[in-house]
Amino acid sequence: MIVLLPPSETKRPGGDGPALALDSLSSPELNPLRAELVAELVELSADRSASRAALGISAAQDAEIDRNAALYTTPTMPALRRYTGVLYDALDVESLRGAAADRARARLAVGSALFGLLRADDPIPTYRLSATSRLPGRGTLAARWRPVLDPVLAALADRELVVDLRSGSYAALGKVPAAVTVDVLAEQADGRRSVVSHFNKAHKGRLARALAGTRSEPGDAAAVAAVARRAGLRVERRDDHLTVVVSA
């Protein structure tokens, strides 16, 4: 089983790994587009105004542009440690120990606008690029990634069950055939339900943690739902789609 996570805009700074080497990343067939995007971001960083427009940031966030400028030289750290934020706080992978930690590193993957697909231990620098960014003179990132990422994700799904926790914009970068998909709904006292926004990430993080560390090997959506329920989540299943229901 592979649990495919979204990335996060917030990233842990620094690192003690060597500078970015694309050959050290998994899925080497993605390296040509990775190299293009890295080069474009570095070049774009010389123009702060254009960078802000492309990345959707303000002048107060110019440190993000500086990070992109240093993509070739800044230290790296494993992808699963690089990403931070609500989902990754709930996942809390660094608190896992022993066999559970080993299973998490084997099972967890991240969909990335810059790198396409990352496995837990892939060494990456800090960067700023989201799925909705639009680099000047180029097509959308979804249009650029789909032709190369779709086959990689399809091959992954042929080998293992994929639980896709990516948000819509990141799911658009590449499709996973027959993936188990998940949404989170808040239920009012009167039974009415609504989409959870901010805390959607926290509940997906809890689900990811349960799946990452379990000793079982879920092979379908029903088995995934069973793991989630054992972890205390209220889950409903419809075919290959799961809904996590939380009290409003």
XYZ file of C-alpha atoms in Angstrom:
248
model
C 0.000 0.000 0.000
C 1.103 3.537 -0.816
C -0.413 6.568 0.914
C -0.080 9.535 -1.435
C 0.029 12.823 0.457
C -0.291 16.408 -0.717
C 2.748 18.602 -0.113
C 2.557 21.757 1.983
C 3.398 25.380 1.293
C 5.269 25.512 4.596
C 8.556 23.649 4.686
C 11.185 23.060 7.328
C 14.259 25.188 6.521
C 17.843 24.020 6.375
C 18.990 20.447 6.145
C 22.178 18.434 6.481
C 22.095 16.642 3.139
C 24.103 17.506 0.023
C 22.775 19.876 -2.605
C 19.993 18.721 -4.917
C 20.941 15.817 -7.185
C 18.014 14.676 -9.306
C 19.643 11.286 -9.836
C 19.222 10.631 -6.119
C 15.419 10.874 -6.346
C 13.036 8.002 -6.970
C 11.111 7.781 -10.272
C 14.063 8.891 -12.450
C 11.828 9.003 -15.513
C 10.494 12.275 -14.079
C 13.949 13.893 -14.032
C 13.773 15.697 -17.398
C 10.722 17.707 -16.327
C 12.100 18.134 -12.810
C 15.270 19.619 -14.304
C 13.249 21.992 -16.510
C 11.159 23.248 -13.619
C 14.122 23.730 -11.280
C 15.980 25.702 -13.954
C 12.917 27.833 -14.679
C 12.398 28.643 -10.989
C 16.040 29.622 -10.520
C 15.913 31.858 -13.600
C 12.577 33.362 -12.562
C 13.939 34.256 -9.117
C 16.041 37.026 -10.708
C 12.795 38.935 -11.378
C 10.999 39.417 -8.073
C 7.886 40.981 -9.574
C 7.441 38.127 -12.058
C 8.172 35.584 -9.323
C 5.498 37.029 -7.046
C 2.944 36.892 -9.837
C 3.822 33.335 -10.856
C 3.947 31.983 -7.315
C 0.987 33.941 -5.958
C 2.917 35.573 -3.132
C 3.421 39.104 -1.813
C 6.550 41.166 -1.258
C 6.448 40.115 2.396
C 7.169 36.568 1.201
C 10.244 37.386 -0.877
C 12.228 34.901 1.222
C 10.430 32.235 -0.819
C 11.996 33.671 -3.982
C 15.415 33.567 -2.337
C 14.893 29.882 -1.579
C 14.080 29.196 -5.218
C 17.203 31.099 -6.275
C 19.300 28.683 -4.188
C 17.743 25.432 -5.407
C 21.037 24.152 -6.835
C 23.095 24.862 -3.720
C 20.943 24.745 -0.585
C 21.137 21.653 1.685
C 18.550 18.911 1.372
C 16.622 16.744 3.813
C 14.262 13.769 3.340
C 10.963 14.810 1.799
C 8.895 13.541 4.698
C 10.827 15.792 7.081
C 10.845 18.773 4.725
C 7.079 19.274 4.620
C 5.354 20.797 7.643
C 1.911 22.118 8.491
C -1.408 20.789 9.744
C -1.447 17.451 7.909
C 2.169 16.672 8.713
C 1.716 17.676 12.356
C -1.150 15.174 12.640
C 0.868 12.536 10.796
C 3.767 13.124 13.251
C 5.900 10.549 11.460
C 8.982 11.291 13.554
C 7.276 9.890 16.636
C 6.935 6.467 14.996
C 9.519 3.935 16.076
C 10.926 0.624 14.956
C 8.910 -1.383 12.464
C 6.165 1.244 12.333
C 8.694 3.876 11.233
C 10.061 1.514 8.580
C 6.574 0.850 7.265
C 5.854 4.584 7.149
C 8.965 5.316 5.088
C 8.027 2.536 2.668
C 4.369 3.506 2.362
C 4.297 7.299 2.366
C 4.755 9.328 -0.809
C 4.166 12.983 -1.678
C 2.750 14.578 -4.813
C 4.840 17.656 -5.632
C 4.418 20.474 -8.148
C 8.203 20.669 -8.561
C 9.223 17.000 -8.341
C 6.060 15.164 -9.408
C 6.271 12.197 -7.065
C 8.525 11.806 -4.051
C 9.125 8.900 -1.717
C 9.657 9.523 1.988
C 13.463 9.508 1.960
C 14.036 11.451 -1.270
C 16.401 14.356 -0.410
C 14.993 17.715 -1.477
C 15.726 21.409 -0.797
C 13.152 23.890 0.407
C 11.279 25.560 -2.463
C 8.127 27.408 -3.410
C 5.924 26.113 -6.223
C 2.302 25.057 -5.914
C 0.092 23.106 -8.279
C -1.722 26.289 -9.271
C 1.440 28.302 -10.006
C 1.901 29.357 -13.625
C 5.435 29.936 -14.840
C 5.732 32.719 -17.447
C 5.377 31.599 -21.041
C 4.536 28.026 -20.051
C 1.432 25.899 -19.841
C -0.188 24.939 -16.573
C 1.723 22.562 -14.341
C -1.057 20.016 -14.736
C -0.673 20.106 -18.528
C 3.083 19.666 -18.202
C 3.031 16.930 -15.559
C 0.197 14.704 -16.757
C 1.955 13.153 -19.796
C 4.935 12.035 -17.697
C 3.370 11.527 -14.275
C 0.274 9.578 -15.335
C 2.306 6.530 -16.501
C 4.405 6.537 -13.314
C 1.328 6.620 -11.106
C -0.399 3.978 -13.212
C 2.604 1.658 -12.813
C 2.571 2.294 -9.072
C -1.133 1.438 -8.889
C -0.470 -1.778 -10.800
C 1.874 -2.917 -8.030
C 0.156 -1.638 -4.907
C -3.064 -0.202 -3.558
C -2.830 3.608 -3.547
C -4.726 5.710 -1.021
C -4.820 9.164 -2.608
C -5.064 11.958 -0.024
C -4.048 14.752 -2.420
C -6.166 17.866 -2.820
C -7.863 18.513 -6.153
C -5.154 20.727 -7.648
C -2.444 18.164 -6.893
C -4.576 15.238 -8.034
C -4.851 17.065 -11.369
C -1.087 16.739 -11.882
C -1.426 12.988 -12.393
C -4.182 10.392 -12.154
C -4.005 7.204 -10.088
C -6.190 4.442 -11.556
C -8.394 2.636 -9.027
C -7.085 4.684 -6.105
C -8.922 4.842 -2.810
C -9.943 8.487 -2.433
C -10.922 10.316 0.746
C -12.889 13.389 1.742
C -13.776 14.846 5.145
C -17.238 16.112 6.101
C -18.394 17.876 9.258
C -21.739 16.702 10.632
C -24.020 19.096 12.524
C -26.202 17.986 15.450
C -29.202 17.968 13.103
C -27.420 15.661 10.658
C -26.541 18.274 8.056
C -23.070 17.873 6.604
C -20.595 20.307 5.105
C -17.101 20.216 3.705
C -14.359 20.662 6.278
C -11.745 23.173 5.147
C -8.770 23.776 7.439
C -9.237 20.719 9.639
C -9.617 18.512 6.572
C -5.817 18.339 6.592
C -5.634 17.298 10.235
C -8.045 14.413 9.761
C -6.254 13.242 6.630
C -3.033 13.378 8.641
C -4.570 11.149 11.306
C -5.688 8.705 8.629
C -2.240 8.740 7.021
C -0.631 7.979 10.369
C -2.959 5.036 10.974
C -2.246 3.621 7.517
C 1.491 4.289 7.638
C 2.075 2.388 10.842
C -0.438 -0.465 10.712
C 0.862 -4.023 10.703
C -1.934 -5.042 8.328
C -1.624 -4.770 4.550
C -4.888 -3.290 3.248
C -5.712 -4.462 -0.235
C -8.928 -2.549 -0.904
C -11.064 0.324 0.321
C -12.906 -1.830 2.838
C -9.622 -2.819 4.486
C -8.461 0.801 4.515
C -11.728 1.790 6.214
C -11.206 -0.946 8.804
C -7.753 0.423 9.693
C -9.206 3.933 9.999
C -11.989 2.745 12.311
C -9.527 0.932 14.550
C -7.709 4.254 14.859
C -10.911 5.890 16.120
C -12.026 7.583 12.918
C -15.648 7.491 11.801
C -15.527 6.372 8.191
C -18.162 5.633 5.569
C -17.346 3.811 2.338
C -18.915 3.986 -1.092
C -17.049 1.775 -3.540
C -13.449 3.089 -3.607
C -14.272 6.381 -1.917
C -14.110 6.961 1.838
C -15.701 9.771 3.794
C -14.317 10.670 7.196
C -17.154 12.166 9.236
C -16.345 14.512 12.111
C -18.583 16.374 14.545
C -19.003 20.059 13.735
